[in-house]
Short mmCIF file of C-alpha atoms in Angstrom, two decimals:
data_model
loop_
_atom_site.label_atom_id
_atom_site.label_comp_id
_atom_site.label_asym_id
_atom_site.label_seq_id
_atom_site.Cartn_x
_atom_site.Cartn_y
_atom_site.Cartn_z
CA MET S 1 0.00 0.00 0.00
CA SER S 2 1.41 3.42 -0.97
CA ILE S 3 2.39 6.10 1.54
CA ARG S 4 -0.16 8.41 -0.07
CA ARG S 5 -2.98 5.89 0.41
CA ASN S 6 -1.89 5.29 4.03
CA LEU S 7 -2.04 9.02 4.69
CA LEU S 8 -5.46 9.30 3.06
CA LEU S 9 -6.85 6.46 5.18
CA LEU S 10 -5.36 8.01 8.31
CA CYS S 11 -6.93 11.38 7.51
CA LEU S 12 -10.33 9.83 6.91
CA THR S 13 -10.08 7.78 10.11
CA LEU S 14 -9.15 10.86 12.15
CA ALA S 15 -11.92 12.85 10.51
CA GLY S 16 -14.44 10.14 11.38
CA PHE S 17 -13.09 9.95 14.95
CA ALA S 18 -13.34 13.72 15.34
CA ALA S 19 -16.88 13.70 13.99
CA ALA S 20 -17.81 10.95 16.44
CA GLN S 21 -16.48 13.03 19.36
CA GLN S 22 -18.61 16.04 18.44
CA PRO S 23 -22.04 16.35 20.09
CA LEU S 24 -24.92 15.29 17.86
CA SER S 25 -26.71 18.26 16.35
CA THR S 26 -30.29 19.01 17.31
CA LYS S 27 -30.67 21.53 14.46
CA TRP S 28 -32.39 20.44 11.27
CA ASN S 29 -30.10 22.55 9.06
CA ALA S 30 -26.74 21.58 10.59
CA PRO S 31 -24.03 20.24 8.23
CA HIS S 32 -23.53 16.47 7.91
CA ASN S 33 -26.90 15.47 9.34
CA GLY S 34 -27.82 11.90 8.44
CA ASN S 35 -31.58 12.51 8.40
CA PRO S 36 -33.22 12.70 5.95
CA PHE S 37 -31.09 9.87 4.63
CA ILE S 38 -32.53 9.99 1.10
CA PRO S 39 -32.90 13.21 -0.90
CA GLY S 40 -36.24 14.44 -2.15
CA TYR S 41 -39.79 13.97 -0.97
CA ASN S 42 -40.83 10.43 -0.23
CA ALA S 43 -43.34 8.81 2.11
CA ASP S 44 -44.82 5.44 3.16
CA ALA S 45 -41.58 3.54 2.57
CA THR S 46 -40.96 -0.18 2.38
CA VAL S 47 -37.49 -1.71 2.77
CA LEU S 48 -36.21 -4.73 0.86
CA GLN S 49 -32.74 -6.21 1.49
CA ASP S 50 -31.60 -8.53 -1.25
CA ASN S 51 -28.13 -9.87 -2.19
CA GLY S 52 -26.31 -7.13 -0.29
CA ILE S 53 -28.39 -4.28 -1.73
CA THR S 54 -31.00 -2.34 0.20
CA TYR S 55 -33.97 -1.06 -1.79
CA ILE S 56 -36.42 1.61 -0.74
CA PHE S 57 -39.78 1.83 -2.51
CA ALA S 58 -41.95 4.78 -1.50
CA THR S 59 -44.76 7.19 -2.34
CA GLU S 60 -43.73 10.22 -4.40
CA ASP S 61 -44.75 13.43 -2.71
CA PRO S 62 -46.86 15.46 -2.86
CA TRP S 63 -49.63 12.87 -2.44
CA GLY S 64 -48.42 10.19 -4.78
CA GLY S 65 -47.43 10.07 -8.43
CA ARG S 66 -48.16 8.04 -11.52
CA THR S 67 -45.55 5.56 -10.31
CA LEU S 68 -43.38 5.01 -7.21
CA SER S 69 -40.15 6.44 -5.93
CA CYS S 70 -37.33 3.86 -5.87
CA TRP S 71 -33.82 4.01 -4.37
CA MET S 72 -30.98 1.53 -3.89
CA SER S 73 -27.81 1.42 -1.81
CA ALA S 74 -25.00 -0.99 -0.97
CA ASP S 75 -24.11 0.75 2.31
CA ILE S 76 -27.29 2.60 3.47
CA VAL S 77 -25.35 5.88 3.11
CA HIS S 78 -24.99 6.49 -0.62
CA TRP S 79 -28.29 6.18 -2.51
CA SER S 80 -29.13 6.21 -6.21
CA SER S 81 -32.56 6.54 -7.74
CA CYS S 82 -33.86 3.72 -9.92
CA SER S 83 -36.68 3.44 -12.42
CA LEU S 84 -39.63 1.07 -12.32
CA ASN S 85 -41.86 0.02 -15.19
CA TRP S 86 -44.66 -0.85 -12.72
CA PRO S 87 -46.81 0.17 -10.93
CA THR S 88 -48.19 3.00 -13.02
CA LYS S 89 -51.55 4.70 -12.83
CA GLU S 90 -52.26 3.39 -16.33
CA ALA S 91 -51.27 -0.25 -15.69
CA ALA S 92 -52.84 -0.62 -12.24
CA THR S 93 -56.20 1.06 -12.36
CA SER S 94 -59.87 0.18 -12.50
CA PRO S 95 -63.17 2.07 -12.58
CA THR S 96 -63.15 2.19 -8.77
CA SER S 97 -59.65 3.69 -8.40
CA LYS S 98 -60.88 7.06 -9.73
CA ASN S 99 -58.24 9.80 -9.92
CA SER S 100 -56.07 8.79 -6.96
CA MET S 101 -52.37 8.22 -7.59
CA VAL S 102 -50.02 5.36 -6.68
CA TRP S 103 -49.25 5.04 -2.94
CA ALA S 104 -47.72 3.03 -0.15
CA PRO S 105 -45.92 -0.06 -1.50
CA SER S 106 -44.88 -3.22 0.33
CA VAL S 107 -42.30 -5.43 -1.40
CA ILE S 108 -41.08 -8.88 -0.43
CA HIS S 109 -38.96 -11.74 -1.75
CA ALA S 110 -41.50 -14.52 -1.28
CA PRO S 111 -40.82 -18.13 -0.23
CA ASN S 112 -41.72 -19.21 -3.79
CA GLY S 113 -38.65 -17.34 -5.07
CA ARG S 114 -40.41 -14.44 -6.78
CA TYR S 115 -40.83 -10.81 -5.74
CA TYR S 116 -44.24 -9.36 -4.95
CA MET S 117 -45.34 -5.77 -4.52
CA TYR S 118 -48.64 -4.77 -2.88
CA VAL S 119 -49.52 -1.18 -3.69
CA SER S 120 -52.46 1.19 -3.22
CA VAL S 121 -54.06 2.89 -6.21
CA GLY S 122 -56.99 4.87 -4.97
CA SER S 123 -58.89 2.87 -2.39
CA GLU S 124 -57.85 -0.52 -3.73
CA VAL S 125 -54.81 -2.80 -3.56
CA TRP S 126 -52.96 -4.11 -6.62
CA VAL S 127 -50.27 -6.79 -6.76
CA GLY S 128 -47.20 -6.87 -8.97
CA VAL S 129 -44.83 -9.78 -9.57
CA ALA S 130 -41.23 -9.88 -10.81
CA ASP S 131 -38.17 -12.09 -10.87
CA ARG S 132 -35.85 -9.31 -9.66
CA PRO S 133 -36.30 -6.37 -7.27
CA LEU S 134 -36.24 -3.79 -10.07
CA GLY S 135 -38.38 -5.86 -12.39
CA PRO S 136 -39.62 -5.85 -15.00
CA TRP S 137 -42.82 -5.97 -12.95
CA SER S 138 -46.26 -6.93 -14.20
CA ASN S 139 -49.79 -7.16 -12.84
CA ALA S 140 -50.08 -10.44 -10.98
CA LEU S 141 -53.87 -10.54 -11.44
CA GLY S 142 -54.20 -9.11 -14.90
CA ASP S 143 -56.50 -6.09 -15.07
CA ARG S 144 -58.04 -6.41 -11.61
CA PRO S 145 -56.98 -5.48 -8.07
CA LEU S 146 -56.51 -7.94 -5.23
CA ILE S 147 -58.68 -5.85 -2.90
CA ARG S 148 -61.48 -3.80 -4.43
CA ALA S 149 -62.63 -0.44 -3.13
CA ASP S 150 -66.03 -1.93 -2.32
CA PHE S 151 -64.57 -4.59 0.02
CA ASP S 152 -65.93 -2.34 2.78
CA ARG S 153 -67.00 1.18 1.81
CA ARG S 154 -66.75 2.38 5.41
CA TYR S 155 -62.94 2.32 5.25
CA HIS S 156 -60.09 2.98 2.87
CA MET S 157 -58.62 -0.17 1.32
CA ILE S 158 -55.03 1.12 1.34
CA ASP S 159 -51.61 0.64 2.95
CA ALA S 160 -51.27 -3.10 2.32
CA GLU S 161 -48.31 -4.67 4.13
CA VAL S 162 -47.10 -8.25 3.58
CA PHE S 163 -45.53 -10.29 6.38
CA VAL S 164 -43.92 -13.74 6.10
CA ASP S 165 -43.68 -15.65 9.37
CA THR S 166 -40.73 -17.84 10.34
CA ASP S 167 -42.66 -20.91 9.17
CA GLY S 168 -43.00 -19.46 5.66
CA GLN S 169 -46.69 -18.56 5.95
CA ALA S 170 -47.52 -15.17 4.40
CA TYR S 171 -50.09 -12.69 5.72
CA LEU S 172 -51.45 -9.43 4.32
CA TYR S 173 -52.47 -6.49 6.52
CA TRP S 174 -54.20 -3.35 5.26
CA GLY S 175 -56.76 -0.65 6.01
CA SER S 176 -57.30 2.98 6.94
CA GLY S 177 -60.22 5.26 7.83
CA LEU S 178 -62.16 8.05 6.17
CA ASN S 179 -61.68 11.76 6.87
CA TRP S 180 -58.79 10.98 9.26
CA VAL S 181 -60.95 8.97 11.66
CA ASN S 182 -62.20 5.41 12.25
CA GLY S 183 -59.28 3.47 10.82
CA HIS S 184 -59.64 -0.31 10.63
CA CYS S 185 -57.02 -2.99 10.12
CA PHE S 186 -57.68 -6.26 8.28
CA VAL S 187 -55.52 -9.37 7.90
CA VAL S 188 -55.74 -12.52 5.79
CA ARG S 189 -53.51 -15.52 5.13
CA LEU S 190 -52.08 -15.77 1.63
CA LYS S 191 -51.69 -19.00 -0.28
CA PRO S 192 -48.20 -19.88 -1.60
CA ASP S 193 -48.96 -18.05 -4.87
CA MET S 194 -49.06 -14.82 -2.78
CA ILE S 195 -52.14 -13.56 -4.65
CA THR S 196 -54.93 -15.79 -3.32
CA PHE S 197 -56.64 -15.39 0.04
CA ASP S 198 -56.44 -18.47 2.26
CA GLY S 199 -59.63 -17.96 4.23
CA GLU S 200 -61.69 -14.87 5.02
CA PRO S 201 -60.09 -11.56 6.04
CA LYS S 202 -60.34 -10.75 9.73
CA ASP S 203 -60.73 -7.35 11.38
CA VAL S 204 -57.91 -7.10 13.96
CA THR S 205 -58.05 -3.35 14.62
CA PRO S 206 -56.07 -2.49 17.77
CA GLY S 207 -56.55 0.58 19.92
CA HIS S 208 -55.62 3.99 18.47
CA TYR S 209 -55.19 2.54 14.97
CA PHE S 210 -55.61 4.72 11.90
CA GLU S 211 -53.41 3.46 9.03
CA GLY S 212 -50.02 2.18 7.86
CA PRO S 213 -49.88 -1.29 9.47
CA PHE S 214 -46.49 -2.98 9.77
CA MET S 215 -46.09 -6.45 11.26
CA PHE S 216 -42.81 -7.94 12.46
CA LYS S 217 -41.86 -10.79 14.74
CA HIS S 218 -39.15 -10.50 17.35
CA GLY S 219 -38.45 -13.38 19.69
CA ASN S 220 -41.80 -15.10 20.13
CA ALA S 221 -43.92 -11.93 20.03
CA TYR S 222 -45.79 -10.38 17.10
CA TYR S 223 -45.66 -6.59 16.96
CA LEU S 224 -48.38 -4.90 14.92
CA MET S 225 -47.18 -1.34 14.42
CA TYR S 226 -49.25 1.45 12.84
CA SER S 227 -49.82 5.19 12.61
CA GLU S 228 -52.38 7.39 14.31
CA GLY S 229 -53.29 11.04 13.71
CA LYS S 230 -53.06 13.11 10.53
CA THR S 231 -50.00 12.94 8.31
CA THR S 232 -50.68 16.58 7.38
CA ASP S 233 -49.79 17.91 10.84
CA ASP S 234 -47.86 17.18 14.03
CA THR S 235 -50.43 14.73 15.44
CA TYR S 236 -49.08 11.86 13.33
CA ASN S 237 -47.28 9.20 15.38
CA VAL S 238 -46.30 5.53 15.50
CA ARG S 239 -47.94 3.10 17.93
CA TYR S 240 -47.88 -0.67 18.40
CA SER S 241 -49.79 -3.60 19.84
CA VAL S 242 -48.57 -7.09 20.73
CA ALA S 243 -49.93 -10.62 20.32
CA ASP S 244 -48.69 -14.21 20.36
CA ASN S 245 -49.89 -14.89 16.80
CA PRO S 246 -50.48 -12.92 13.57
CA PHE S 247 -54.27 -12.68 14.13
CA GLY S 248 -54.18 -11.41 17.70
CA PRO S 249 -55.96 -10.44 19.81
CA PHE S 250 -53.64 -7.45 20.01
CA HIS S 251 -53.02 -5.47 23.17
CA GLU S 252 -51.47 -2.03 22.92
CA GLY S 253 -47.90 -1.93 24.20
CA ALA S 254 -47.11 -0.25 27.49
CA THR S 255 -44.71 2.18 25.78
CA SER S 256 -47.02 3.10 22.86
CA PRO S 257 -46.80 5.56 21.15
CA ILE S 258 -43.10 5.10 20.51
CA LEU S 259 -42.46 7.81 17.89
CA VAL S 260 -44.02 11.28 18.10
CA SER S 261 -43.37 14.85 16.98
CA ASP S 262 -40.69 16.89 18.70
CA LYS S 263 -41.70 20.45 17.84
CA GLU S 264 -38.90 21.91 19.95
CA HIS S 265 -36.39 20.32 17.57
CA ASP S 266 -38.43 20.77 14.36
CA ILE S 267 -39.44 17.12 13.93
CA LEU S 268 -43.03 17.05 12.74
CA GLY S 269 -45.41 14.25 11.87
CA PRO S 270 -43.26 11.09 12.00
CA GLY S 271 -45.10 8.01 10.83
CA HIS S 272 -46.04 5.37 8.24
CA HIS S 273 -42.92 3.38 8.80
CA ALA S 274 -41.05 0.16 8.05
CA VAL S 275 -38.65 -1.86 10.21
CA PHE S 276 -35.53 -3.75 9.14
CA GLU S 277 -32.49 -5.38 10.75
CA ARG S 278 -28.84 -4.92 9.87
CA ASN S 279 -25.73 -6.18 11.65
CA GLY S 280 -27.64 -7.15 14.77
CA LYS S 281 -29.52 -3.86 15.17
CA THR S 282 -33.11 -2.95 14.38
CA TYR S 283 -33.99 0.27 12.56
CA ILE S 284 -37.20 2.14 11.87
CA VAL S 285 -37.62 4.07 8.61
CA TYR S 286 -40.37 6.69 8.67
CA HIS S 287 -41.40 9.87 6.94
CA ARG S 288 -41.74 13.30 8.48
CA HIS S 289 -42.33 16.84 7.21
CA SER S 290 -39.69 18.63 5.21
CA LEU S 291 -38.46 21.94 6.59
CA PRO S 292 -39.09 24.80 6.71
CA PHE S 293 -42.65 23.57 7.09
CA GLN S 294 -44.92 24.53 4.20
CA THR S 295 -48.66 24.64 4.82
CA ALA S 296 -49.58 24.97 1.12
CA SER S 297 -48.19 21.55 0.19
CA VAL S 298 -47.22 18.77 2.56
CA LEU S 299 -43.82 17.40 1.53
CA ARG S 300 -42.40 14.47 3.50
CA GLN S 301 -38.88 13.04 3.70
CA LEU S 302 -37.50 9.68 4.81
CA CYS S 303 -35.60 9.36 8.07
CA MET S 304 -34.11 6.48 10.04
CA ASP S 305 -33.42 5.87 13.70
CA GLU S 306 -32.65 2.86 15.88
CA LEU S 307 -35.49 0.78 17.33
CA VAL S 308 -34.79 -1.27 20.46
CA VAL S 309 -36.90 -4.35 21.23
CA ASP S 310 -37.15 -5.65 24.79
CA ASP S 311 -37.85 -9.35 24.22
CA ALA S 312 -38.23 -10.15 27.91
CA ALA S 313 -40.90 -7.52 28.50
CA HIS S 314 -42.43 -7.73 24.99
CA ILE S 315 -42.19 -3.98 24.52
CA LEU S 316 -40.62 -1.57 22.07
CA ARG S 317 -38.50 1.18 23.57
CA LYS S 318 -39.51 4.73 22.71
CA VAL S 319 -37.67 6.05 19.65
CA THR S 320 -35.90 9.39 19.87
CA PRO S 321 -36.27 10.95 16.40
CA THR S 322 -33.07 12.69 15.37
CA HIS S 323 -31.64 14.88 12.65
CA THR S 324 -28.39 12.95 12.75
CA GLY S 325 -29.74 9.42 12.34
CA PRO S 326 -28.17 6.22 13.74
CA ALA S 327 -24.46 5.45 13.69
CA LEU S 328 -24.69 3.35 10.52
CA LEU S 329 -25.42 6.51 8.53
CA HIS S 330 -21.97 7.79 9.51
CA THR S 331 -19.86 4.66 9.07
CA SER S 332 -18.73 5.97 5.69
CA MET S 333 -18.80 9.73 5.35
CA ARG S 334 -20.84 11.01 2.42
CA ASP S 335 -18.36 13.83 1.90
CA ALA S 336 -15.14 11.79 2.13
CA GLY S 337 -12.78 12.98 -0.59
CA GLN S 338 -14.92 16.03 -1.32
CA LEU S 339 -13.01 19.11 -2.44
CA PRO S 340 -13.48 22.36 -0.51
CA VAL S 341 -15.46 24.73 -2.72
CA THR S 342 -17.55 27.88 -2.42
CA ALA S 343 -20.90 28.57 -4.06
CA THR S 344 -22.54 31.65 -5.56
CA ALA S 345 -25.93 31.93 -7.23
CA SER S 346 -27.97 34.25 -9.39
CA SER S 347 -30.49 34.60 -6.56
CA THR S 348 -32.05 32.82 -3.62
CA THR S 349 -35.68 32.71 -2.58
CA SER S 350 -34.84 33.25 1.13
CA LYS S 351 -32.15 32.68 3.75
CA ASP S 352 -33.53 29.19 4.27
CA PHE S 353 -32.72 28.33 0.64
CA ALA S 354 -29.30 29.96 0.23
CA GLU S 355 -26.67 28.59 -2.15
CA GLY S 356 -24.44 27.38 0.71
CA ALA S 357 -27.00 24.63 1.34
CA VAL S 358 -25.63 22.64 -1.61
CA LEU S 359 -22.34 22.19 0.24
CA ASP S 360 -23.54 21.12 3.70
CA ASP S 361 -24.01 17.34 3.22
CA ASN S 362 -27.59 17.59 4.49
CA TYR S 363 -30.63 16.47 2.50
CA ALA S 364 -32.95 18.60 4.64
CA THR S 365 -31.55 21.80 3.09
CA ARG S 366 -31.50 23.03 -0.49
CA TRP S 367 -30.82 26.01 -2.75
CA GLN S 368 -33.72 27.56 -4.62
CA PRO S 369 -33.64 30.73 -6.76
CA SER S 370 -36.07 33.59 -6.23
CA ALA S 371 -39.42 33.48 -7.97
CA ASP S 372 -38.56 36.37 -10.31
CA ASP S 373 -35.24 34.89 -11.47
CA LYS S 374 -35.72 34.31 -15.20
CA ALA S 375 -32.28 32.83 -15.84
CA PRO S 376 -31.09 31.03 -12.70
CA TRP S 377 -27.51 29.82 -12.35
CA LEU S 378 -25.29 28.30 -9.67
CA VAL S 379 -21.48 28.48 -9.64
CA LEU S 380 -18.88 26.51 -7.69
CA ASP S 381 -15.35 27.86 -7.19
CA LEU S 382 -12.72 25.13 -6.69
CA SER S 383 -10.18 27.83 -5.63
CA LYS S 384 -7.67 26.77 -8.31
CA PRO S 385 -7.69 25.01 -11.69
CA ILE S 386 -7.95 21.22 -11.32
CA THR S 387 -8.06 18.48 -13.95
CA GLY S 388 -10.13 15.31 -13.93
CA THR S 389 -12.57 15.98 -11.10
CA THR S 390 -16.02 14.42 -10.74
CA ALA S 391 -19.08 16.56 -10.02
CA ARG S 392 -22.20 15.08 -8.45
CA VAL S 393 -25.49 17.03 -8.39
CA THR S 394 -28.51 16.02 -6.34
CA PHE S 395 -31.55 17.80 -7.75
CA GLU S 396 -34.71 18.27 -5.73
CA TYR S 397 -36.71 15.60 -7.58
CA ALA S 398 -35.19 12.44 -9.02
CA TRP S 399 -38.04 11.97 -11.50
CA LYS S 400 -38.20 15.49 -12.96
CA ARG S 401 -36.31 16.38 -16.13
CA TYR S 402 -34.03 19.37 -15.58
CA ARG S 403 -32.84 21.49 -18.51
CA TYR S 404 -29.43 23.07 -18.07
CA ARG S 405 -25.90 23.54 -19.37
CA LEU S 406 -22.88 22.57 -17.29
CA GLU S 407 -20.10 25.01 -18.13
CA GLY S 408 -16.49 25.42 -17.03
CA SER S 409 -14.10 28.34 -16.68
CA LEU S 410 -10.52 29.01 -15.63
CA ASP S 411 -11.06 32.68 -14.74
CA GLY S 412 -14.79 33.06 -14.01
CA THR S 413 -15.23 35.23 -17.11
CA LYS S 414 -14.78 33.05 -20.16
CA TRP S 415 -16.97 29.93 -20.09
CA PHE S 416 -16.85 26.80 -22.23
CA PRO S 417 -19.49 24.04 -22.57
CA ILE S 418 -19.11 20.68 -20.83
CA VAL S 419 -22.60 19.13 -20.93
CA ASP S 420 -25.74 20.43 -22.64
CA GLN S 421 -29.10 19.19 -21.34
CA THR S 422 -31.20 22.13 -22.52
CA GLY S 423 -33.10 19.97 -25.01
CA ASP S 424 -35.10 17.17 -23.43
CA GLY S 425 -33.38 17.58 -20.08
CA ALA S 426 -32.15 14.83 -17.78
CA SER S 427 -33.55 13.07 -14.71
CA GLY S 428 -32.17 10.79 -12.00
CA SER S 429 -30.39 11.27 -8.71
CA PRO S 430 -27.59 11.89 -8.21
CA THR S 431 -26.50 13.19 -11.61
CA GLU S 432 -22.78 12.55 -12.04
CA PHE S 433 -20.25 14.24 -14.35
CA PRO S 434 -16.97 12.28 -14.29
CA SER S 435 -13.51 13.18 -15.66
CA LEU S 436 -14.14 16.90 -16.02
CA PRO S 437 -11.68 19.04 -18.02
CA ARG S 438 -9.31 21.44 -16.29
CA VAL S 439 -11.49 24.01 -14.53
CA ARG S 440 -11.54 26.31 -11.57
CA TYR S 441 -15.21 27.26 -11.88
CA LEU S 442 -18.24 25.13 -12.68
CA ARG S 443 -21.58 26.66 -13.58
CA LEU S 444 -25.04 25.15 -13.88
CA ASN S 445 -26.88 27.49 -16.24
CA PHE S 446 -30.57 26.66 -16.36
CA ALA S 447 -32.63 26.99 -19.51
CA ALA S 448 -34.45 30.28 -19.94
CA GLY S 449 -38.02 30.07 -18.79
CA THR S 450 -37.38 27.45 -16.11
CA PRO S 451 -39.76 28.41 -13.27
CA ALA S 452 -37.89 28.94 -10.01
CA SER S 453 -40.55 26.85 -8.25
CA ASP S 454 -39.47 23.90 -10.41
CA LEU S 455 -35.79 24.23 -9.54
CA ALA S 456 -33.89 23.37 -6.40
CA ILE S 457 -30.69 21.49 -5.57
CA PHE S 458 -29.97 19.58 -2.37
CA GLU S 459 -26.25 18.97 -2.91
CA TRP S 460 -23.52 19.73 -5.42
CA ASN S 461 -20.23 18.01 -4.60
CA VAL S 462 -16.92 17.89 -6.44
CA TYR S 463 -14.46 15.04 -5.89
CA ARG S 464 -10.85 14.61 -6.92
CA SER S 465 -10.34 11.67 -9.27
CA GLN S 466 -9.10 8.49 -7.58
#
């Protein structure tokens, strides 16, 4: 191993050690926060771990899209968006789904070897099947849903969640209420084909239930977790009930609710969660409101914190929601190898959306130009000319197509083209530009006419070539 590589590893180790010694930030806009751990606006997440890769499937905010949000990571720290061919509003719809979008997936690698996704479209549940996590997916039941809207008109037929017990038996939980009240939870066994009910559904609604059921088994206890309150405000929370079998009866846990808003520290509306295990620890993934809070449109982001299960007492410990996230989000620093740069912009909509936000390694903050900026641009200064760097841009929405030119300069006056996306634009997250020519300045010049409301950037990092 070279002396240079030894020195680099030592520097990174010391940097990580120093970061670990610093007190954890309680401010939502502090640099290097681990939560949100995925950029953009996502809700109602499900977690699938498969062959060393962790996948997140989630609702696109605001209030669902024509498909789902999808992300993948090998280390839970660095995430890339991925595309799905299914579900879409067009492929998974019926006369009873009306105009509602695609919501709240649950994905599992079933005992029969295939992958199944249960997803809400309107007030009905559709099932997709695939041979790989990213598909191609197809309707498992042709042109009909698994659970129709008229199963019980008193409740919403949404938020389906699949659970496979240790004996290989699969169960499906689902259900919500109307007008933010009277939520009901149903469960049914699934046959090995994962798309046929094995018996009649049973109402197992526990106390204080509204929506978002999630079942997991720990030790010999079954924990039915769920959300209560309104996802549009700070009343949303996570509760749980316990039983000795998947059908109950369920008794609310002594420590419920376990995850609630912390308005003092700007954590609002945590809920509709998933649970997964990694390296002997249990984690809860949930959505909460983006900041600064916007009343006109509810935008939610995905966060993660540790969940502790007390097997002896059959309780879940209360979760402290954080801006930093659990230790696993810091085991490899997102900004390791990042060059020190400064940012300037054509404008900013307010101090909460200043250009410095693209350099803070925090997905809760972003730069956004002012509403009257007709030709927005953002410039990074690398402090000196450098050859062969890699730039990585994390736009606000992974699925939107952004139209821009990436330009370079040695003096900040004369600019030359590097990449032109002013035609059809480009989507995806993050967007990477490797092996850049010798530059000191980089400029993202957005196409004329781009509305400022359609443009924001979470992060813009520049790395020295390895």
